[in-house]
PDB file of C-alpha atoms in Angstrom:
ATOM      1  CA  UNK A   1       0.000   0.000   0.000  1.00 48.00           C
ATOM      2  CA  UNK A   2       2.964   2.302   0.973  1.00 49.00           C
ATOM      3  CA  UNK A   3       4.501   1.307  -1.813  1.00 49.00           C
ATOM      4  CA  UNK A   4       2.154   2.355  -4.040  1.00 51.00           C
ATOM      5  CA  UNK A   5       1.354   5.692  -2.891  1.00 50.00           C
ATOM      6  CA  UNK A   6       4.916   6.576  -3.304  1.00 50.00           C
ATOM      7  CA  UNK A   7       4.830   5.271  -7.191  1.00 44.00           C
ATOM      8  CA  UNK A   8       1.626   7.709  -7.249  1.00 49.00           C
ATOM      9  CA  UNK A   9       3.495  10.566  -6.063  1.00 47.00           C
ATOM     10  CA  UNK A  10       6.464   9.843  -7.931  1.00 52.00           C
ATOM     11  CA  UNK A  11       3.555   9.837 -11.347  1.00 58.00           C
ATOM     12  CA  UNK A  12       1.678  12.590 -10.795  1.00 77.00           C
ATOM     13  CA  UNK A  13       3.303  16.128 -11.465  1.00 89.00           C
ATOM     14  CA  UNK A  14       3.127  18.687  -8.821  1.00 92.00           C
ATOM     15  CA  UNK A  15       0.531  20.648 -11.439  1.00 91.00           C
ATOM     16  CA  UNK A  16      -1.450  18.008 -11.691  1.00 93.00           C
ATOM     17  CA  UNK A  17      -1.616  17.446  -8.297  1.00 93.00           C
ATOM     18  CA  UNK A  18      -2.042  20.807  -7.016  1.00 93.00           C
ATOM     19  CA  UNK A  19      -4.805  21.034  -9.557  1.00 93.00           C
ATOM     20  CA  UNK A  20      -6.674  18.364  -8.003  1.00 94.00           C
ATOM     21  CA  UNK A  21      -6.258  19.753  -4.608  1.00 94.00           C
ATOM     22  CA  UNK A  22      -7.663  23.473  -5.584  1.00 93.00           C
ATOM     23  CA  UNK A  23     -10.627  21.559  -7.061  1.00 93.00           C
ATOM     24  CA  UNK A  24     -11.358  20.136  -3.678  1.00 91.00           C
ATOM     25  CA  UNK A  25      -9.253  16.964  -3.447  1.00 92.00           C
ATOM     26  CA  UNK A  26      -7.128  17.160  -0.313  1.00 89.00           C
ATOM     27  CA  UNK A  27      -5.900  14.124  -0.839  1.00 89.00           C
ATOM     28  CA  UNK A  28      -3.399  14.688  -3.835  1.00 93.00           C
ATOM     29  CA  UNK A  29      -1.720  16.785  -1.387  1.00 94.00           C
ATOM     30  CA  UNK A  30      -0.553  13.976   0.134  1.00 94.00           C
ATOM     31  CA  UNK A  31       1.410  12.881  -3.065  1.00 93.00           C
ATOM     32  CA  UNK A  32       3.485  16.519  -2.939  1.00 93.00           C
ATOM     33  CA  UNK A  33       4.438  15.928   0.598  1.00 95.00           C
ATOM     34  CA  UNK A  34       5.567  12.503  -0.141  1.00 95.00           C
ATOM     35  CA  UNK A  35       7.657  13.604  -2.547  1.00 94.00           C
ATOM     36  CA  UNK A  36       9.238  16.658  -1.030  1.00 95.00           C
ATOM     37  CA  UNK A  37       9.196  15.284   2.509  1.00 94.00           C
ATOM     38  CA  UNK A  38      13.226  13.797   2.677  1.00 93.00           C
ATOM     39  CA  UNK A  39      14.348  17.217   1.251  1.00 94.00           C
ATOM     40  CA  UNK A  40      12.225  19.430   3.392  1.00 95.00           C
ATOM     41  CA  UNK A  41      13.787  17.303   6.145  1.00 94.00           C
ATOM     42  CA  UNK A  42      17.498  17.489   5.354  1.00 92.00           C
ATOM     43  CA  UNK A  43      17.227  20.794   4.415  1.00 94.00           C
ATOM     44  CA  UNK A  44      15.299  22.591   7.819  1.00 94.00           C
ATOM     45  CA  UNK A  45      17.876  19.716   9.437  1.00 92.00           C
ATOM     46  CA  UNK A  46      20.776  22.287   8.136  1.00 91.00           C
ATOM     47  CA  UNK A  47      19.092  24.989  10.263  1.00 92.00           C
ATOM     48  CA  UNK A  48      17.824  22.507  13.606  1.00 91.00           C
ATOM     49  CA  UNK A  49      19.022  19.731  14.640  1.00 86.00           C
ATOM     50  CA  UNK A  50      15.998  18.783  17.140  1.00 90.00           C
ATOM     51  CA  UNK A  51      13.978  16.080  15.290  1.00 89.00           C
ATOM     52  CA  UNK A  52      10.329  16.951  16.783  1.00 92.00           C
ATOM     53  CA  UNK A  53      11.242  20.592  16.127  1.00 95.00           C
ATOM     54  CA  UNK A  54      12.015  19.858  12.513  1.00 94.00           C
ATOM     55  CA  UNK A  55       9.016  17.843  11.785  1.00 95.00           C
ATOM     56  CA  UNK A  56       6.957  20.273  13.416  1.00 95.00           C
ATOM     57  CA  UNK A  57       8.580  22.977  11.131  1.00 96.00           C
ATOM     58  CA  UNK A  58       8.236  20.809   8.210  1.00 96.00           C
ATOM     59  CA  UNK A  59       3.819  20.606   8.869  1.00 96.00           C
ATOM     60  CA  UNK A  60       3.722  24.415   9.941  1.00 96.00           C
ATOM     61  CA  UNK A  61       5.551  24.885   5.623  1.00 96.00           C
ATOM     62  CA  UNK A  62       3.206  22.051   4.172  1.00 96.00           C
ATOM     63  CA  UNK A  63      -0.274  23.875   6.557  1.00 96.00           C
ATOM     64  CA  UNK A  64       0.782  26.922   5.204  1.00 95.00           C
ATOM     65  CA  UNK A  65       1.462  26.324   1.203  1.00 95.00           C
ATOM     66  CA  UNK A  66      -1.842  24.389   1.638  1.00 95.00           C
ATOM     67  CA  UNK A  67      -3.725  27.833   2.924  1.00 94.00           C
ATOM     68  CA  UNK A  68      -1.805  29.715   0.709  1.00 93.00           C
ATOM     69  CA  UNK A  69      -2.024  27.199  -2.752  1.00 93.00           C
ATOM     70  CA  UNK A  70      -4.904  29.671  -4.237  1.00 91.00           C
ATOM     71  CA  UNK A  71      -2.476  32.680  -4.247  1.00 89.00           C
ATOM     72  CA  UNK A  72       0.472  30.279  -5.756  1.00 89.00           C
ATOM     73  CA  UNK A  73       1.728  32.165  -8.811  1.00 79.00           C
ATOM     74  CA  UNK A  74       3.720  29.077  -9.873  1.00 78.00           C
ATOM     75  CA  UNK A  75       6.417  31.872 -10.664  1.00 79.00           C
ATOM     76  CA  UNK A  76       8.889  29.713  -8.804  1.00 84.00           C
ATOM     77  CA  UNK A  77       8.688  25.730  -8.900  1.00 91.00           C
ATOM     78  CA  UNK A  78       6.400  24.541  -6.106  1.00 93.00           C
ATOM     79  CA  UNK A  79       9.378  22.871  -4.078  1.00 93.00           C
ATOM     80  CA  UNK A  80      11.537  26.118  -4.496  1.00 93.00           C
ATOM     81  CA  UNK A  81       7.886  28.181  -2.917  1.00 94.00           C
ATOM     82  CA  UNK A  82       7.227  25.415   0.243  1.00 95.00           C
ATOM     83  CA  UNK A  83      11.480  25.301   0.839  1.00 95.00           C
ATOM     84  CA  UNK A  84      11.252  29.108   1.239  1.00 95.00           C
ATOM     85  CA  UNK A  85       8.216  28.514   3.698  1.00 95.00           C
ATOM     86  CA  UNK A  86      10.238  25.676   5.856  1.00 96.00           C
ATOM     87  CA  UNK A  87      13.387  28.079   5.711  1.00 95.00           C
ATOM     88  CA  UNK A  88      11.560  31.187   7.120  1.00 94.00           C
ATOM     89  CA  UNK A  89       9.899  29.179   9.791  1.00 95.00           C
ATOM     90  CA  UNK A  90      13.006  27.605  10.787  1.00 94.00           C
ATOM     91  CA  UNK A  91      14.910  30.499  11.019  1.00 93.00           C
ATOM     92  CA  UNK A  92      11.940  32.207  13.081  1.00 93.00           C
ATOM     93  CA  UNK A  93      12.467  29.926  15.534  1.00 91.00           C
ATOM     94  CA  UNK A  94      16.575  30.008  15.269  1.00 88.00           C
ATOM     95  CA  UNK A  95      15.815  33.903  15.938  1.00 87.00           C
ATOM     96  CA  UNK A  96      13.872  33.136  19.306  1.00 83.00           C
ATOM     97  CA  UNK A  97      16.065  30.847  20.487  1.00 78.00           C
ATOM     98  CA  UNK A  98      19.460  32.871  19.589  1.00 75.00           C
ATOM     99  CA  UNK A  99      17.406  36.086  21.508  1.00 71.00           C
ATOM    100  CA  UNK A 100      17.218  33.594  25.125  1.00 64.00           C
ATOM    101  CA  UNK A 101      21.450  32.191  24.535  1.00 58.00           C
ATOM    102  CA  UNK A 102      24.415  33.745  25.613  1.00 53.00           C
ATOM    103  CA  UNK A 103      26.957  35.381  22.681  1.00 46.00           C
ATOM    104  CA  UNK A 104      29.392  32.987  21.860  1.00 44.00           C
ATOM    105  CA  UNK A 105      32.775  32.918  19.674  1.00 41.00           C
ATOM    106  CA  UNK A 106      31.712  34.324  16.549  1.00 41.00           C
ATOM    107  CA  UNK A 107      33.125  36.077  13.347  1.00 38.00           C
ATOM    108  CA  UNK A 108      31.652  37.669  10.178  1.00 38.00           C
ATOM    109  CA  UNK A 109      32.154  36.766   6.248  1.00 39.00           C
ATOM    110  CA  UNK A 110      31.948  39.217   3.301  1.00 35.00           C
ATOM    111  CA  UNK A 111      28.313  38.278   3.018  1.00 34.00           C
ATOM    112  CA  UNK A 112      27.860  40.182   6.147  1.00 35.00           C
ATOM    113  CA  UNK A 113      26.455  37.020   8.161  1.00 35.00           C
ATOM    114  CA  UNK A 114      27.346  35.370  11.435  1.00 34.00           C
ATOM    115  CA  UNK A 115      28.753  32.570  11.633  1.00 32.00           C
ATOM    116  CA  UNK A 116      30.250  30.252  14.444  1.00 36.00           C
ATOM    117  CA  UNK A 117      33.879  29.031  14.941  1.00 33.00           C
ATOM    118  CA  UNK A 118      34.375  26.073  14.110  1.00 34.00           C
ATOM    119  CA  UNK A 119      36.144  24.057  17.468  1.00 38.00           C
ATOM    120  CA  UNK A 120      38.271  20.758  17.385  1.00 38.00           C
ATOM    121  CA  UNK A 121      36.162  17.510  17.054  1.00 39.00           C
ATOM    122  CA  UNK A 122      34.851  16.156  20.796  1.00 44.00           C
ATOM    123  CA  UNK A 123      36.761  13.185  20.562  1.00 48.00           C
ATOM    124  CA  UNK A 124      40.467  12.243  20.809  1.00 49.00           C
ATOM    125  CA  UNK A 125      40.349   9.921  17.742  1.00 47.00           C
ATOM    126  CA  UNK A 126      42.406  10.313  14.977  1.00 46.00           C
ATOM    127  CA  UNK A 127      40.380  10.525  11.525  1.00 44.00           C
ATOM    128  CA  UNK A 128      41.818   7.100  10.559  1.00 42.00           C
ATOM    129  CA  UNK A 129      41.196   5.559  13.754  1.00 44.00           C
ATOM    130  CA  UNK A 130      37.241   7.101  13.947  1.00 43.00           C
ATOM    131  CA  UNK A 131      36.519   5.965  10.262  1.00 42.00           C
ATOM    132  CA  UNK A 132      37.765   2.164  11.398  1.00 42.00           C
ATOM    133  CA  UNK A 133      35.260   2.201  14.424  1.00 46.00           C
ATOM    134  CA  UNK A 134      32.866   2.628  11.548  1.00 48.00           C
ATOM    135  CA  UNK A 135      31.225   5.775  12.920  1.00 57.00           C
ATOM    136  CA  UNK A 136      31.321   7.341   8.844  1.00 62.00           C
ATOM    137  CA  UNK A 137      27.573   8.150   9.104  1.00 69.00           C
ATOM    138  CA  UNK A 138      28.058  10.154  12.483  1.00 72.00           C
ATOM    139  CA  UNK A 139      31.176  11.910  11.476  1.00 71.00           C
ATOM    140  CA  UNK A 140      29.360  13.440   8.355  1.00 75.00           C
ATOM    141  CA  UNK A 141      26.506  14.261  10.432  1.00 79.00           C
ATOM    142  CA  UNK A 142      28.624  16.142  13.098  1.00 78.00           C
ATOM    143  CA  UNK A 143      30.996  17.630  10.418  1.00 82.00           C
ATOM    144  CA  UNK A 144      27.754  19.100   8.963  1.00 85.00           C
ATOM    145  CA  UNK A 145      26.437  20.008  12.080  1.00 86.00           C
ATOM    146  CA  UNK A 146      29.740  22.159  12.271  1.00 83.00           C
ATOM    147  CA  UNK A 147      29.483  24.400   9.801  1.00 89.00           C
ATOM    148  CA  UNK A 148      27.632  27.498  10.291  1.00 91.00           C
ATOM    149  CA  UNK A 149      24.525  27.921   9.416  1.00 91.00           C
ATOM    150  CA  UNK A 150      24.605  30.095   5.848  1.00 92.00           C
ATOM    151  CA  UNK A 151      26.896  27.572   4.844  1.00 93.00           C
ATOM    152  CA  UNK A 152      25.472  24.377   5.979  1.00 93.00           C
ATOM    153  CA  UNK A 153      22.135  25.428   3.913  1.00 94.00           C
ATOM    154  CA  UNK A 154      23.766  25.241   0.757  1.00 95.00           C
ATOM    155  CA  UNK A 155      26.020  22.498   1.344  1.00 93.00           C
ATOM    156  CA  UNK A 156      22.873  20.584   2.077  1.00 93.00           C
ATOM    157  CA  UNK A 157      20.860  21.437  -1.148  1.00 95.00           C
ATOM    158  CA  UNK A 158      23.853  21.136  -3.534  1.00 93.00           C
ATOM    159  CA  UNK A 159      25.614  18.513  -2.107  1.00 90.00           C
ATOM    160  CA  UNK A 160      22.757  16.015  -0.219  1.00 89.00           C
ATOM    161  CA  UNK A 161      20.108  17.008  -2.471  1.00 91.00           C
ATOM    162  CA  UNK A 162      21.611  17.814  -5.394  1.00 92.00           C
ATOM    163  CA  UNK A 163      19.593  21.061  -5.932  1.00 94.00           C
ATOM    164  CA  UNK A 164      20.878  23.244  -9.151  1.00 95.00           C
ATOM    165  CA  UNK A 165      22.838  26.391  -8.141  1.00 96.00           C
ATOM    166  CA  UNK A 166      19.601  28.596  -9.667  1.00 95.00           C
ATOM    167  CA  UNK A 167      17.038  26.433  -7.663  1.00 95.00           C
ATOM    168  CA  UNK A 168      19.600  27.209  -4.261  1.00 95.00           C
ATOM    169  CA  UNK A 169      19.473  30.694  -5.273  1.00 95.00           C
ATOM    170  CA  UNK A 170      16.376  30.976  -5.140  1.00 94.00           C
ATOM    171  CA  UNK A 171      15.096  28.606  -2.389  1.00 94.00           C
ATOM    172  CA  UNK A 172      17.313  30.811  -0.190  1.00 94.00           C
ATOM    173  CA  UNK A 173      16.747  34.508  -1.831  1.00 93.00           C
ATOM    174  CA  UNK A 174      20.519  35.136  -2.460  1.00 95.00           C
ATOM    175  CA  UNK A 175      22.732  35.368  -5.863  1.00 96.00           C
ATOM    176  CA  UNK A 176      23.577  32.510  -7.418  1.00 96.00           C
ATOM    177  CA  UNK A 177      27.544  33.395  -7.293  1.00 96.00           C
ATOM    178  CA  UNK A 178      26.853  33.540  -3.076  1.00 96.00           C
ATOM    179  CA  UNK A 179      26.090  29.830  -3.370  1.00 97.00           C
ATOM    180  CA  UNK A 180      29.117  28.953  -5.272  1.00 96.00           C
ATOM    181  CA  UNK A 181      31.220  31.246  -2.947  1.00 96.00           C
ATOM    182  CA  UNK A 182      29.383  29.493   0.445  1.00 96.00           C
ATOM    183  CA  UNK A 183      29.432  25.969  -1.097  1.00 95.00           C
ATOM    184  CA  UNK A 184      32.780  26.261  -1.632  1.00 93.00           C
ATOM    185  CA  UNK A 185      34.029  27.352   1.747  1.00 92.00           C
ATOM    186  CA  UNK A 186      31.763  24.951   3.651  1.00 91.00           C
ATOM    187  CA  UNK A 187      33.707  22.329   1.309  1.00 88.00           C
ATOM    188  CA  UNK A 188      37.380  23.571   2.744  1.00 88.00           C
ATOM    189  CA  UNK A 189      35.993  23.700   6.092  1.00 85.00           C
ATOM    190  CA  UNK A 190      35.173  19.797   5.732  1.00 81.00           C
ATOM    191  CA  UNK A 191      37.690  17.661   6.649  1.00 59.00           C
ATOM    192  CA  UNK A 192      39.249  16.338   3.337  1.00 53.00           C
ATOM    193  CA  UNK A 193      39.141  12.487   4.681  1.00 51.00           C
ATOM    194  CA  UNK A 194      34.997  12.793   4.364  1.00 60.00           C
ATOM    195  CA  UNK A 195      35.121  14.335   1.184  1.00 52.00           C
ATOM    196  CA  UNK A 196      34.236  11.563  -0.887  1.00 52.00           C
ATOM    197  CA  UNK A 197      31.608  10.154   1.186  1.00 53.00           C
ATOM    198  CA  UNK A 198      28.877  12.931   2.097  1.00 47.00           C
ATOM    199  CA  UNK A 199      26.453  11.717  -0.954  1.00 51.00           C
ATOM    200  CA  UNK A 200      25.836   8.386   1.274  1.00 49.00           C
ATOM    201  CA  UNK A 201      22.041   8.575   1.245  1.00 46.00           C
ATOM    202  CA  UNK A 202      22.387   7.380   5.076  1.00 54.00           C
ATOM    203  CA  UNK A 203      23.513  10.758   5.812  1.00 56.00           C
ATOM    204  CA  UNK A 204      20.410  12.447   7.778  1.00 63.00           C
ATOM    205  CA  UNK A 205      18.534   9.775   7.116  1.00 62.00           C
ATOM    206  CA  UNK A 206      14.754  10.480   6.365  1.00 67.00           C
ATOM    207  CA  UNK A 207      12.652   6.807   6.894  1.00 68.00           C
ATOM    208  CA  UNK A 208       9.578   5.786   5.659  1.00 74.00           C
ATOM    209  CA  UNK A 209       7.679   6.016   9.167  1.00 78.00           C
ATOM    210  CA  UNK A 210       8.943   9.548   9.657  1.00 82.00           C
ATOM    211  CA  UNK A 211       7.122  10.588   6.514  1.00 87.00           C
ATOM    212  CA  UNK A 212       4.167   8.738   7.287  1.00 87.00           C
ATOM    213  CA  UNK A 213       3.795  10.830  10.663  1.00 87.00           C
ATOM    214  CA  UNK A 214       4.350  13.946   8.744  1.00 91.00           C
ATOM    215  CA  UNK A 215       1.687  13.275   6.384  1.00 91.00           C
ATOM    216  CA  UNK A 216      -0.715  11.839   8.631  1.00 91.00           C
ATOM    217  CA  UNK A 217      -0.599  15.476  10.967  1.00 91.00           C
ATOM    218  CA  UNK A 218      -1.005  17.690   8.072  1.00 93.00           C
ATOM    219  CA  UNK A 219      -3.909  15.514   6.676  1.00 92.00           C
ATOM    220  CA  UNK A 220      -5.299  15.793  10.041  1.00 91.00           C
ATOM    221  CA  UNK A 221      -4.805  19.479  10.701  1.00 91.00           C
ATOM    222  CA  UNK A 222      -6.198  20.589   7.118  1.00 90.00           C
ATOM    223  CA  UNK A 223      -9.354  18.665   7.697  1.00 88.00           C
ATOM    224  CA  UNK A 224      -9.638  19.901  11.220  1.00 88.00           C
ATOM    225  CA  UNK A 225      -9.250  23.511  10.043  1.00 84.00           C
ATOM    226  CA  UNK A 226     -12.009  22.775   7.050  1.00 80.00           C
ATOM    227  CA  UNK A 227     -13.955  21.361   9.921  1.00 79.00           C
ATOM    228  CA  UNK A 228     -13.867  24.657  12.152  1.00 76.00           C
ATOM    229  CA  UNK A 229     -14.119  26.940   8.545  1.00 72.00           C
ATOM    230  CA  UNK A 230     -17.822  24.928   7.659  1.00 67.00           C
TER     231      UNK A 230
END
């Protein structure tokens, strides 16, 4: 059954389905989030790293493009509109929680954001000796973690999800040569031993019940709200 819902999502364009939806079938939303669901995840995971908080970011985007799907000038592709919506309200809540924590270490690029210095790894491993104590998936998740957050962004869409530099640019409202200039430096501050491995799709790894939950709350919440509207 699951299996065939995700062959459904993976037929139906998001025109098509977003079509359906505006002519009263809530359902076909289901097949968008489906299909955006592991890159809304990785991608809000570049900005927090606490799971409820990110799923609960990722059904505030979806409640929202649903609300807003009337006024959707399809002037952007739909994933590059509901990214831009899981971006905002994951940096809304970055905002809140940076205005309640003490100033740390911190230092400016030419881009004139913040970003965090980057500190030795916890452990006393060396590289070699972590890699052999097979921890490869947790090393690129904490050297990703690492990087500061206008660089982890892109490094996550170009790099995890293989987003084109114009979709990046646009999904995060800054010129395309800032993505190649960010990508690149989040790159050098990797350590070159990982290099070759951060496409392993275990990296922040999205399963199949996580995106059932997801799509079962929105479902919920959009037919509670139509409820309360009636």
């Amino acid at each position: 059954m699951e299996t065939e819902k995700r062959i459904a999502a993976q037929a139906t364009s998001d025109e098509e389905a977003i079509a359906k939806v505006l002519a009263g079938e809530t359902a076909a939303y289901e097949q968008i989030m489906r299909r955006y669901n592991p890159r809304l995840f990785r991608i809000v995971r570049s900005y927090l790293t606490d799971e409820d908080e990110i799923e609960d970011v990722i059904q505030e985007a979806y409640i929202k493009a649903y609300e807003a799907l009337p006024r959707f000038e399809k002037r952007s592709s739909f994933s590059t509109w509901v990214i831009r919506i899981a971006i905002n309200e994951a940096l809304a809540r970055v905002k809140q929680r940076k205005r309640l924590s003490p100033i740390g270490d911190t230092a400016s690029d030419d881009t004139g954001y913040v970003i965090e210095a980057i500190g030795p790894l916890q452990n006393n491993e060396t590289p070699i000796e972590t890699l052999m104590n097979s921890e490869l998936k947790y090393i690129l998740e904490e050297a990703v973690d690492r990087l500061p957050e206008n660089y982890r962004s892109v490094f996550v869409m170009r790099e995890i999800e293989g987003m084109s530099i114009a979709e990046t640019s646009e999904s995060l409202d800054i010129t395309q040569t800032n993505v190649k200039v960010r990508l690149n430096r989040a790159k050098e501050m990797l350590r070159d031993f990982i290099s070759g491995f951060y496409h392993d799709a275990e990296v922040f790894h999205f399963d199949l019940v996580r995106c059932d939950r997801i799509v079962h709350n929105v479902l919920r919440r959009i037919s509670e709200r139509k409820g309360e509207a009636s």
